Coordinates of C-alpha atoms in Angstrom, one line a residue:
X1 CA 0.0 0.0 0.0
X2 CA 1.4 3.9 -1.0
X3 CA 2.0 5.5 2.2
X4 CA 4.0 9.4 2.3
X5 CA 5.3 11.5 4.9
X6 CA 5.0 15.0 5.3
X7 CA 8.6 16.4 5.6
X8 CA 7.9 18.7 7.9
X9 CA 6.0 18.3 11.5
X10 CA 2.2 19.9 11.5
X11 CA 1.5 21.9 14.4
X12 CA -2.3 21.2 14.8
X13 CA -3.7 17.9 13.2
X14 CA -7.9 18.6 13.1
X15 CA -9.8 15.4 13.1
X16 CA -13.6 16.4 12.0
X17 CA -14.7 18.7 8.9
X18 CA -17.5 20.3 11.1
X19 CA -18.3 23.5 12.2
X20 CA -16.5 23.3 15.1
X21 CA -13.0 21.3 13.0
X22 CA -13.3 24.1 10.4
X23 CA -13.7 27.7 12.8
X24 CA -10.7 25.5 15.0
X25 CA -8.8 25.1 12.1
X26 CA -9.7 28.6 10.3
X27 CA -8.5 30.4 13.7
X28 CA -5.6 28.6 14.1
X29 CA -3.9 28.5 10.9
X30 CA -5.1 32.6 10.9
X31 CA -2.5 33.1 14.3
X32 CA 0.4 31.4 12.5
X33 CA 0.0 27.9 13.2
X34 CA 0.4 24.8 10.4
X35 CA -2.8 23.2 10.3
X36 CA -4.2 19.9 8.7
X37 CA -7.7 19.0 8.7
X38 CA -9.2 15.4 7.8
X39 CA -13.1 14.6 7.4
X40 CA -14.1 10.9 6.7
X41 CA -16.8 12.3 4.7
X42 CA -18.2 15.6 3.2
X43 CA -17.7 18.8 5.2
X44 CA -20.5 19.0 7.6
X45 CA -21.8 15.8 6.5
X46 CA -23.0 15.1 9.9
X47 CA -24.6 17.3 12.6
X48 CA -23.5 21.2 11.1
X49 CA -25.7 20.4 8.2
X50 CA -28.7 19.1 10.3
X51 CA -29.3 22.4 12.2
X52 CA -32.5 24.6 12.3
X53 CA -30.4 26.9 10.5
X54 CA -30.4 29.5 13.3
X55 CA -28.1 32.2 14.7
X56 CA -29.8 32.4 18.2
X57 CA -28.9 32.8 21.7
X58 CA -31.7 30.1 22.6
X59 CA -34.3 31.7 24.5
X60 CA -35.4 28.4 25.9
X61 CA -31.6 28.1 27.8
X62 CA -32.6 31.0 30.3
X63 CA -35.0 28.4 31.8
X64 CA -31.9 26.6 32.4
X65 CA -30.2 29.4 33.9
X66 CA -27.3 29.2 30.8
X67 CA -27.3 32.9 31.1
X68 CA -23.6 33.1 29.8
X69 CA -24.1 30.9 27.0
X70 CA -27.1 32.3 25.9
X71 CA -25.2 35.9 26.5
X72 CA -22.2 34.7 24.6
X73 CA -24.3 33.5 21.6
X74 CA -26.3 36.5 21.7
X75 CA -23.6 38.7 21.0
X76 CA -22.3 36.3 18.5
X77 CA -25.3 37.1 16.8
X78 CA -24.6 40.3 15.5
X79 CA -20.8 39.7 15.3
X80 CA -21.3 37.1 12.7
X81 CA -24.2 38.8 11.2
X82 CA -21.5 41.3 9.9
X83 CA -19.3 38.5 8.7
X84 CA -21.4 36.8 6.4
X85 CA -24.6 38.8 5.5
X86 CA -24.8 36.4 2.2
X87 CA -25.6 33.3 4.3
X88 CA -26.9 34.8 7.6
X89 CA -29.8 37.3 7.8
X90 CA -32.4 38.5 10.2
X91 CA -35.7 37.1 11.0
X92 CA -38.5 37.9 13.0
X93 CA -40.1 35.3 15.1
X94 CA -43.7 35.6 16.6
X95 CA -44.7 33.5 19.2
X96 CA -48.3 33.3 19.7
X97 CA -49.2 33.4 24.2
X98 CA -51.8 31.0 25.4
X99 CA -52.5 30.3 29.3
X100 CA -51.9 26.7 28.9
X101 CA -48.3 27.1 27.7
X102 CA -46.4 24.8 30.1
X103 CA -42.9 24.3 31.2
X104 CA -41.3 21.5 30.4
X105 CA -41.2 20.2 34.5
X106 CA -37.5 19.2 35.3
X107 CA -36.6 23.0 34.3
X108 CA -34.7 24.9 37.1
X109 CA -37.5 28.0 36.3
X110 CA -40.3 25.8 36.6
X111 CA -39.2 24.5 40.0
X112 CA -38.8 27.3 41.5
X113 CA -42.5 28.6 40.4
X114 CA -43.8 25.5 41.3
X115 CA -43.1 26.6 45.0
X116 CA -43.8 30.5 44.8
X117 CA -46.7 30.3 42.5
X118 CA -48.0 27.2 42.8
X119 CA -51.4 27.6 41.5
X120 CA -49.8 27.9 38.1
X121 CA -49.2 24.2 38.1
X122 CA -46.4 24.4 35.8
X123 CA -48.0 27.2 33.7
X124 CA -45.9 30.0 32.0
X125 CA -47.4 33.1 33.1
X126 CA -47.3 35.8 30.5
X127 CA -45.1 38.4 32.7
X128 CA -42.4 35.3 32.8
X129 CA -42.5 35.4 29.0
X130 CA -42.4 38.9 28.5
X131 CA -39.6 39.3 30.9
X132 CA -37.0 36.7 29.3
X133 CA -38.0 38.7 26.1
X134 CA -36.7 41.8 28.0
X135 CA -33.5 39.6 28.7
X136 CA -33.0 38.2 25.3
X137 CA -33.2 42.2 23.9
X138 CA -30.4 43.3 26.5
X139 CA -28.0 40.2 27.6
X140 CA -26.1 40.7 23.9
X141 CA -26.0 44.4 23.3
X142 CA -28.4 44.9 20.5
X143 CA -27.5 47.0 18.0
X144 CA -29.0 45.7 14.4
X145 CA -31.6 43.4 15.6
X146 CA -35.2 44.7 16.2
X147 CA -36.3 44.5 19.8
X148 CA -39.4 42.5 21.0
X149 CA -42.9 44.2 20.4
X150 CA -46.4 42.6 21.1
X151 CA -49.1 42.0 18.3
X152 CA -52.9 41.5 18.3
X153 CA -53.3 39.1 15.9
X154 CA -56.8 39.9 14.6
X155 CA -56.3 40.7 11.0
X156 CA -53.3 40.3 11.1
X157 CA -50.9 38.5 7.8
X158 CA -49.4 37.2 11.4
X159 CA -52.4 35.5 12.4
X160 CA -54.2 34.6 9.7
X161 CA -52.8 31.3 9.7
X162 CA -53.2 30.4 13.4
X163 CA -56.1 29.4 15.2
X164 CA -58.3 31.9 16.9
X165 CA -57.8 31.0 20.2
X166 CA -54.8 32.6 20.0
X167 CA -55.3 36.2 20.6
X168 CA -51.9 38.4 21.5
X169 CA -48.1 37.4 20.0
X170 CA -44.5 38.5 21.4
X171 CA -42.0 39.1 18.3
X172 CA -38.9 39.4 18.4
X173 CA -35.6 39.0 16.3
X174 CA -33.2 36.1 15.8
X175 CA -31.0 35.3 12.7
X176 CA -30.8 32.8 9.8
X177 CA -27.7 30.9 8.9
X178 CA -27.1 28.4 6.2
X179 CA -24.9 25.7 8.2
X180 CA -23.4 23.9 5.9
X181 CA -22.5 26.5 3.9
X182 CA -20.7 28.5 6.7
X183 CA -18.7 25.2 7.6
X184 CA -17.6 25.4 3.8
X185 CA -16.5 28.9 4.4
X186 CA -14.7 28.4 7.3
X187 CA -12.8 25.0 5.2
X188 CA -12.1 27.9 2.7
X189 CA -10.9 30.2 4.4
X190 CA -8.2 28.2 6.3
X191 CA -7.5 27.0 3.3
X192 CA -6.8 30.0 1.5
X193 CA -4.6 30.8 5.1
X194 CA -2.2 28.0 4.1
X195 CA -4.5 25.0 6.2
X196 CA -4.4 21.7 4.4
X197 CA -8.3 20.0 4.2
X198 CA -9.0 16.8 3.0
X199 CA -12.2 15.2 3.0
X200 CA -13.5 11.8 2.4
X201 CA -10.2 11.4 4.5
X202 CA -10.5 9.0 7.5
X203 CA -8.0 9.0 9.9
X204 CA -7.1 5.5 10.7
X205 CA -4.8 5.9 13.7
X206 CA -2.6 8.1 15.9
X207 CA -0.3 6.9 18.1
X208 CA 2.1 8.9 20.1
X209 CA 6.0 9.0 19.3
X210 CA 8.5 10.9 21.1
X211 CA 6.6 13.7 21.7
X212 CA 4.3 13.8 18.7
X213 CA 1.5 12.2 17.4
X214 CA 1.8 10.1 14.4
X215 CA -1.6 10.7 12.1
X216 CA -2.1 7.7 9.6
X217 CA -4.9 9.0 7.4
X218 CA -6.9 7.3 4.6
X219 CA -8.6 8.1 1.5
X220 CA -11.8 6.9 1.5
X221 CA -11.9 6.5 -2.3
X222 CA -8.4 5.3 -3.5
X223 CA -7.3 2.8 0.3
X224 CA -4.2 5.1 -0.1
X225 CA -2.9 6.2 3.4
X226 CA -0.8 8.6 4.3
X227 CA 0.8 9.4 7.6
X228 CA 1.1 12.8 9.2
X229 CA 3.3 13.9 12.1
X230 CA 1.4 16.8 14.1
X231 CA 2.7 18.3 17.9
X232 CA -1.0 18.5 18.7
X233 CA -4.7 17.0 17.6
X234 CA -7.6 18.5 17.9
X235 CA -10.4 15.9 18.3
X236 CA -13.8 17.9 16.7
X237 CA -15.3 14.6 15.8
X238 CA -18.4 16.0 16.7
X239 CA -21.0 12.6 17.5
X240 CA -17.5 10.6 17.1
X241 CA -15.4 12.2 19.4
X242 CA -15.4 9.3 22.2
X243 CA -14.5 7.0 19.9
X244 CA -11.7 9.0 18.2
X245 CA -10.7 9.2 22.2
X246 CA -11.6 5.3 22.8
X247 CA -10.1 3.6 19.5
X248 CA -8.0 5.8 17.2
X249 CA -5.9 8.0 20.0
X250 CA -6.6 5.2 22.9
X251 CA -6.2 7.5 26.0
X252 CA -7.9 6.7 28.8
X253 CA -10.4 9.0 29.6
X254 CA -13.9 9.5 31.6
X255 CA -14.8 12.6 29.4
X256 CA -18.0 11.5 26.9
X257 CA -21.0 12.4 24.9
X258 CA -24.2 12.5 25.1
X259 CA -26.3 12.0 21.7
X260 CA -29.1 13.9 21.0
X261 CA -30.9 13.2 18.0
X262 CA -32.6 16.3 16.7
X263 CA -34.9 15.9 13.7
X264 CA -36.9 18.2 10.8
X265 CA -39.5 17.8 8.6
X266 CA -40.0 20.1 5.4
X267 CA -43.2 20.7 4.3
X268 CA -45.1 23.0 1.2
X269 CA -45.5 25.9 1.9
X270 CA -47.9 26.4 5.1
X271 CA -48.2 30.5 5.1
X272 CA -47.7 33.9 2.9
X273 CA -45.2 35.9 4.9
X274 CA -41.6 36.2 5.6
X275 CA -41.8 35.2 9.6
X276 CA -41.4 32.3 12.0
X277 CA -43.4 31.0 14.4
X278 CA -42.0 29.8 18.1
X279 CA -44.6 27.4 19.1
X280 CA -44.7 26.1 22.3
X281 CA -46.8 23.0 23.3
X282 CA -48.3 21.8 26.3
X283 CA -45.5 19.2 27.3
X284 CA -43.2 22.2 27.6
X285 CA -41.3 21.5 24.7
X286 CA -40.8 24.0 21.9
X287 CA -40.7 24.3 18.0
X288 CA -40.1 26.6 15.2
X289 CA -41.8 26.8 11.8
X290 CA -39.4 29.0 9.5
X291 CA -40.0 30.0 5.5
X292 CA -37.5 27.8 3.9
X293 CA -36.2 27.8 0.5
X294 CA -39.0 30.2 -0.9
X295 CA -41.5 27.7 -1.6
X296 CA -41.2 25.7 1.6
X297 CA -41.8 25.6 5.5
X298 CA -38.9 24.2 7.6
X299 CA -40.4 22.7 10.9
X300 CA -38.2 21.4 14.0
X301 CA -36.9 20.1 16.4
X302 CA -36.9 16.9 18.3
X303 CA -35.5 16.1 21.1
X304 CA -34.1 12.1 21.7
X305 CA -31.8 10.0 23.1
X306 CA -29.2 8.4 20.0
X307 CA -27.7 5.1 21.1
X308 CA -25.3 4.2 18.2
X309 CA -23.3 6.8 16.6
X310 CA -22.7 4.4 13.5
X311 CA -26.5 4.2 13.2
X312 CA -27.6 6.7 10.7
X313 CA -30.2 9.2 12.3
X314 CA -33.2 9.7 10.8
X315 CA -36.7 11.0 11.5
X316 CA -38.8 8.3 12.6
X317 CA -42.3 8.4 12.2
X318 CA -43.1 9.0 15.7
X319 CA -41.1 12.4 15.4
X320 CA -42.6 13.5 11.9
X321 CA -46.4 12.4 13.7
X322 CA -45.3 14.5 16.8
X323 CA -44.1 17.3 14.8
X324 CA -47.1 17.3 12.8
X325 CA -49.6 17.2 15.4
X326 CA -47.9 20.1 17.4
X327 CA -47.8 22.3 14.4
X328 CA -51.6 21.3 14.0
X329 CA -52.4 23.0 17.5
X330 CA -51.8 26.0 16.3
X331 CA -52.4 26.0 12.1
X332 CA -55.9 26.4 11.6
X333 CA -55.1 24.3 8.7
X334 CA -53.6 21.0 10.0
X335 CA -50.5 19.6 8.5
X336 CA -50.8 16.1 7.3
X337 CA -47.9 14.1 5.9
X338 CA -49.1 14.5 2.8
X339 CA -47.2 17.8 3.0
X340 CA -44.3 16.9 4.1
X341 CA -41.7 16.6 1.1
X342 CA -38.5 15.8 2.9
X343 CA -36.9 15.1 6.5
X344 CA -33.4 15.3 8.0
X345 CA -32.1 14.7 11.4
X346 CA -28.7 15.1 13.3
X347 CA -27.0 14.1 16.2
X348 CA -25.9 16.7 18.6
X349 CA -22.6 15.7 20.7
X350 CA -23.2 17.0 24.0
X351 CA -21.6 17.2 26.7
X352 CA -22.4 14.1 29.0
X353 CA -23.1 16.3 32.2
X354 CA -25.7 13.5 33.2
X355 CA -28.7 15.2 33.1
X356 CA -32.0 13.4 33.4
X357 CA -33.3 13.8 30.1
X358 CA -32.2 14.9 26.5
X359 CA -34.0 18.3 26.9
X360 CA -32.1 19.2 29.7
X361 CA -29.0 18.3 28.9
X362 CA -26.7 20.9 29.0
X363 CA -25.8 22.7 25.2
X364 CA -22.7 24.7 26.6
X365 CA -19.5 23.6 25.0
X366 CA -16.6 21.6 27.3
X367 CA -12.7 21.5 25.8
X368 CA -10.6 19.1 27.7
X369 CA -6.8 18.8 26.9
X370 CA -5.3 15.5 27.5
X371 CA -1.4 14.7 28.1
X372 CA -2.4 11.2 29.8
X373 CA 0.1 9.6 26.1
X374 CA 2.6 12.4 26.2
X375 CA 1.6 14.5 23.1
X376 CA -1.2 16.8 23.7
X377 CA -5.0 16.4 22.4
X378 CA -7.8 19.0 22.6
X379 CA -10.9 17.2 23.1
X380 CA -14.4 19.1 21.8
X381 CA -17.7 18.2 23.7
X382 CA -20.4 20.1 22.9
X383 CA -21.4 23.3 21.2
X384 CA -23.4 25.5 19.5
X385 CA -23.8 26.8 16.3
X386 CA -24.4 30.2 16.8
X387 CA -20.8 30.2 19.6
X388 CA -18.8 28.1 17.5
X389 CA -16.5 31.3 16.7
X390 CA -15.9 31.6 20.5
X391 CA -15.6 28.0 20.9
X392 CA -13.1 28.1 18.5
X393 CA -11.3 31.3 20.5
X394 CA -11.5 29.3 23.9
X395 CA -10.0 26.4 22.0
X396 CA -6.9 28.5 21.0
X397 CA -6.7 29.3 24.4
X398 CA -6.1 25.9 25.5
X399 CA -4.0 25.5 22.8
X400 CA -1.2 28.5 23.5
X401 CA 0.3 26.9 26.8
X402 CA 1.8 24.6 23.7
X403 CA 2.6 27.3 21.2
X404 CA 4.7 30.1 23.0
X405 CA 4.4 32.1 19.4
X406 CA 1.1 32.0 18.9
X407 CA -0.9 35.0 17.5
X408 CA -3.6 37.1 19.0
X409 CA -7.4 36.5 18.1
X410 CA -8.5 37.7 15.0
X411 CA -11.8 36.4 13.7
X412 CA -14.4 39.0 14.9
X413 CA -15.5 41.5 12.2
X414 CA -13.3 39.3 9.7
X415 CA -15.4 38.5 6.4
X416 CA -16.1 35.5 5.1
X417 CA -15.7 34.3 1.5
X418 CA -17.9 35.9 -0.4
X419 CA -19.9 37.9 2.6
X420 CA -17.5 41.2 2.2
X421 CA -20.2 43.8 1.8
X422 CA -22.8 45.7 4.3
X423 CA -25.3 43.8 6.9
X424 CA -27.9 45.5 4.5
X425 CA -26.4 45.2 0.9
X426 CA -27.9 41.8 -0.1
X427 CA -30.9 43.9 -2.4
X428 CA -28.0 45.9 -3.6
X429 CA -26.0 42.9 -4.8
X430 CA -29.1 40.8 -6.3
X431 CA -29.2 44.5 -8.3
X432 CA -25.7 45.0 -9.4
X433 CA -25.9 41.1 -10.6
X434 CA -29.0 41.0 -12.6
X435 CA -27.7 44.6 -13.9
X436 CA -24.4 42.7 -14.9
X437 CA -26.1 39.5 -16.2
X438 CA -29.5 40.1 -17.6
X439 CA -30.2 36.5 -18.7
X440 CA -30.7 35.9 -15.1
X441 CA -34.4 35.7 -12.8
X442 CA -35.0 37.1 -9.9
X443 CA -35.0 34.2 -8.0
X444 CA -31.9 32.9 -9.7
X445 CA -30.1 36.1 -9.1
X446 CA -31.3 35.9 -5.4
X447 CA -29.9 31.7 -4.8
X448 CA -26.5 33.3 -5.9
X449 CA -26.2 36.2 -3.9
X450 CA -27.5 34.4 -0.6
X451 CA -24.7 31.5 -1.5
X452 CA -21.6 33.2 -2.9
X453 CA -21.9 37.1 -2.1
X454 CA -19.9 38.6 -4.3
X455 CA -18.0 35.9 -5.4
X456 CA -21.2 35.3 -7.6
X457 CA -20.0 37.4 -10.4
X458 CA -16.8 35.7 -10.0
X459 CA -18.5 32.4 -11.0
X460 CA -20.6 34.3 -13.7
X461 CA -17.5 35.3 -15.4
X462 CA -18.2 36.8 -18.8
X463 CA -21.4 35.1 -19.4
X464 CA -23.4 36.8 -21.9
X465 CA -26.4 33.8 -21.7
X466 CA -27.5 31.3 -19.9
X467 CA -25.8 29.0 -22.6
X468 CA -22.1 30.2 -21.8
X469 CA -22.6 28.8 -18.1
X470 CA -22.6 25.2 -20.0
X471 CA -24.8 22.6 -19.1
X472 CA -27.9 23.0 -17.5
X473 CA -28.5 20.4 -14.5
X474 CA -32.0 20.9 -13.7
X475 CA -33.0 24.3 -10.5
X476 CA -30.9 26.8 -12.5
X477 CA -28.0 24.8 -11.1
X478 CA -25.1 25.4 -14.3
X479 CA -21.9 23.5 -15.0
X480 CA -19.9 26.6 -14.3
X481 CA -21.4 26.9 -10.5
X482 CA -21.0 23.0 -10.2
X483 CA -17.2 22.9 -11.5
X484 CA -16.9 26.3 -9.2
X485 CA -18.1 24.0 -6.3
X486 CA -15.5 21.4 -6.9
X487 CA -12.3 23.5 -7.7
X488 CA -13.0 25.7 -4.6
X489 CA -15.9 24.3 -2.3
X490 CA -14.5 20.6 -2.0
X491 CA -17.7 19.0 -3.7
X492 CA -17.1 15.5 -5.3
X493 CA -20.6 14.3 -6.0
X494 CA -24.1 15.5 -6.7
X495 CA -25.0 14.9 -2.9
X496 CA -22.5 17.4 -1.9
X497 CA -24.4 20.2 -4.4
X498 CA -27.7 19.5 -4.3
X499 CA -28.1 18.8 0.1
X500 CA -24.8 20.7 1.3
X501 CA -23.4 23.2 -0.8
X502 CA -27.4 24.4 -1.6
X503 CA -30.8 22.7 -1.0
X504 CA -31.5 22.5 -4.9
X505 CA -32.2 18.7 -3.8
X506 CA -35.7 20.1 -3.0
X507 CA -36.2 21.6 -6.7
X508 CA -34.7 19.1 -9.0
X509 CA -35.6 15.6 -10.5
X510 CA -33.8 12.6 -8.9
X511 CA -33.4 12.0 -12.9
X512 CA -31.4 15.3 -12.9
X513 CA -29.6 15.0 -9.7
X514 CA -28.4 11.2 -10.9
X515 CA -27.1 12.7 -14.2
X516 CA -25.4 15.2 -12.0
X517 CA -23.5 12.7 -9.8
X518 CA -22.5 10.9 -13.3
X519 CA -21.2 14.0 -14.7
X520 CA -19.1 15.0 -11.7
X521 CA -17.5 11.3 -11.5
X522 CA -16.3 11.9 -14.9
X523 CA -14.6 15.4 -14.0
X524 CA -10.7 14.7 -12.6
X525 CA -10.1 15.4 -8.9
X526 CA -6.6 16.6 -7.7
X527 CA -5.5 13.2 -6.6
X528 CA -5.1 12.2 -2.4
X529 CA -1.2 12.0 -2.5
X530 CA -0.7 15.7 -3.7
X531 CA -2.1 17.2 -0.9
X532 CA 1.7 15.5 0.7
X533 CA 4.4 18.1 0.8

């Protein structure tokens, strides 16, 4: 079997292409350090594409008490906001108030009213509402985010849909991400830095030698292996990072996860405006319904238990019923799943902090660095999306006891590719585009700019039709975006496109997303042994 050697030692070796591998590895490589990064599969082929595709700072968590983490990612709001306005905007969420709203009952806020008020019986009274409204507007420091205001929903575009028991709303302001598109960024960006990222790379081993770890890698497509001599790891294997620390580093350790599966349906279309809905049911859980895609409504999440981190999660029908039937409490039109037209669901890796039920378990982030087999590992429990900038800070701070040289933070206010333009510029942009390239819609014009930014006209070129872009795969999706996607967004098959890099998967044929996957296995790859220096 080939096997190569890098020549020269890697400072941080980053096991896991998720969001929380990629802003480690971004970070890193951006204070001076060397930096390799190895994903078994796709980047964010695992839980950073299965979010609810929110910036938020989780107003559910200040029933927990998680004030700083729901500070931390309320400022992060705003600060990544600025980064990224392509892939990140601001929503408006409206959650409709009825007196039967009910905590869920292990919650720190519920046990307390249970004893001062307890002729609630585990009701949320409207004042308790309101008030953690009032601390979600002023924990963060708003300063581009609306601030909560309450509606009347009689005749109102708000209401129409909802039932009319419901009578008065709260709305207030959270933020839309695309996941898996920002972990692509991220990959970029480090890359771009000088960071090597691989993917469909499995790292096979890593055993400790003299004072370094000795990485043997894998690709997953040719068997060739490689090994890599790093002074650190950084173990972001997300739902898989006890098992990197049980079988491929074999450290002895009583740090683990927790798995929480989390899981989405996707239905037609179920109302005409632009805003969410925060619904909350009478178990005490919550959910969101969010416009998705133009044409659809995103509705989620569940909360269970995962058992088997090989086991691939899905929605089960008892989540998609449950989903269903809470969204039907409030819709005056009920949601069968005859609407539904696809369903995802990830595992989240929490932290194991043995809390008593998936709910509650805590969604705070935990690094652990290990020296138990001589050369260092950073171990990553946990997380957020909307902190995964400041987990990726507090990483590097566990990481510069080991690296006397290394740099000073950097990443706030720092663009990502593509989102290098004003927090209000995406109308701008969809202008200046369609001004550039008239052959293109509205809609089509809009896909690009939330996507690429301004690195859309880039991929445009000097189009003068549609028939310049070369062939036409189905959803407006053109060879020139999909060889774009492979030379500088690491895509190697129509899966990649169609459910990662976009959701076009919800617009085209399974015909025309087969005919993309044989296209793409017929375009040349920079081969697995060239990434070697």
């Amino acid at each position: 079997m080939i096997q190569t050697q890098h020549k020269d030692v890697v400072d941080l070796f980053v096991i896991g292409g998720g969001i929380n591998g990629c802003g480690i590895a971004r970070d890193a490589v951006g204070r001076g350090l060397s930096v390799e990064l190895a994903e078994m599969n796709d980047l964010a082929s695992g839980t950073s594409s299965a979010s609810t595709k929110l910036f938020h700072g989780g107003l559910r968590y200040l029933e927990y008490f998680e004030v700083r983490l729901v500070r931390e990612a309320l400022i992060e709001r705003e600060t990544l906001l600025r980064a990224m306005p392509h892939i990140s905007w601001p929503m408006r969420f409206v959650l409709p108030y009825h007196q039967d709203m009910r905590f869920e009952g292990n919650t720190p806020t519920s046990k307390v009213l249970n004893i001062v008020m307890p002729w609630m019986k585990g009701r949320r009274p409207a004042w308790l509402i309101r008030f953690g409204l009032f601390l979600y507007d002023n924990l963060g420091g708003r300063q581009i985010l609306k601030g909560t205001t309450s509606l009347r929903l009689a005749g109102t575009p708000e209401g129409a849909p909802l039932q009319d028991r419901f009578e008065k709303a709260y709305e207030y302001s959270d933020c839309w991400i695309e996941d898996s598109r920002l972990v692509v960024l991220n990959a970029r960006d480090a890359g771009s830095r000088g960071a090597r990222i691989n993917v469909r790379t499995k790292v096979v081993s890593a055993e400790q030698v003299d004072g370094h770890w000795h990485v043997t890698v894998e690709a997953q497509d040719s068997g060739e292996r490689r090994l890599i001599v790093a002074r650190m790891i950084v173990n972001a294997g997300g739902p898989w990072v006890e098992n990197v620390i049980r079988n491929t580093v074999r450290i002895n350790s009583t740090e683990g996860v927790r798995l929480v599966r989390g899981s989405h349906i996707v239905t037609h279309k179920l109302y005409d405006h632009d805003k969410c809905y925060f619904f909350q049911g009478e178990d005490g859980r919550i959910i969101f319904t969010i416009p998705y895609e133009t044409d659809f409504t995103l509705i989620g999440t569940t909360d269970a238990d995962h058992t088997d981190v090989d086991a691939k999660p899905v929605c089960t029908p008892e989540e998609q019923a449950y989903l269903l039937d809470f969204v039907s409490k409030y819709l005056t039109k009920p949601v069968t799943k005859d609407d539904v037209v696809w369903t995802y669901s990830g595992v989240r890796p929490l932290y194991n902090d043995g809390a008593s039920s998936a709910t509650a378990a805590t969604r705070d982030y935990v690094l652990k660095v290990d020296q138990s087999a001589g050369a260092p590992i950073l171990n990553v429990f946990g997380g957020k999306i909307t902190t995964y900038r400041k987990l990726a800070e507090s990483a590097l701070e566990k990481i510069a006891p080991f690296f006397p040289s290394l740099g000073d933070p950097w990443t706030a206010g720092v663009a990502l590719p593509g989102g290098d333009f004003a927090v209000d510029g995406v109308g701008a942009l969809n202008d200046q585009l369609i001004a550039q390239y008239p052959f293109l819609s509205e809609r089509w014009a809009s896909r690009l700019v939330k996507a690429y930014g301004v690195e859309a006209a880039e991929i445009l070129g000097d189009a003068k039709t549609k028939a310049d872009l070369g062939r036409a795969f189905g959803a407006d999706l053109t060879e020139r975006e999909v060889r774009w996607l492979i030379d500088n967004e690491y895509a190697r098959n129509a899966e990649d496109i169609v459910w990662r890099r976009s959701k076009l998967g919800l617009k085209m044929t399974q015909q025309e997303i087969d005919l993309l996957d044989e296209w793409m296995a017929a375009v040349p790859i920079v081969p697995f042994l060239q990434n070697a220096v």
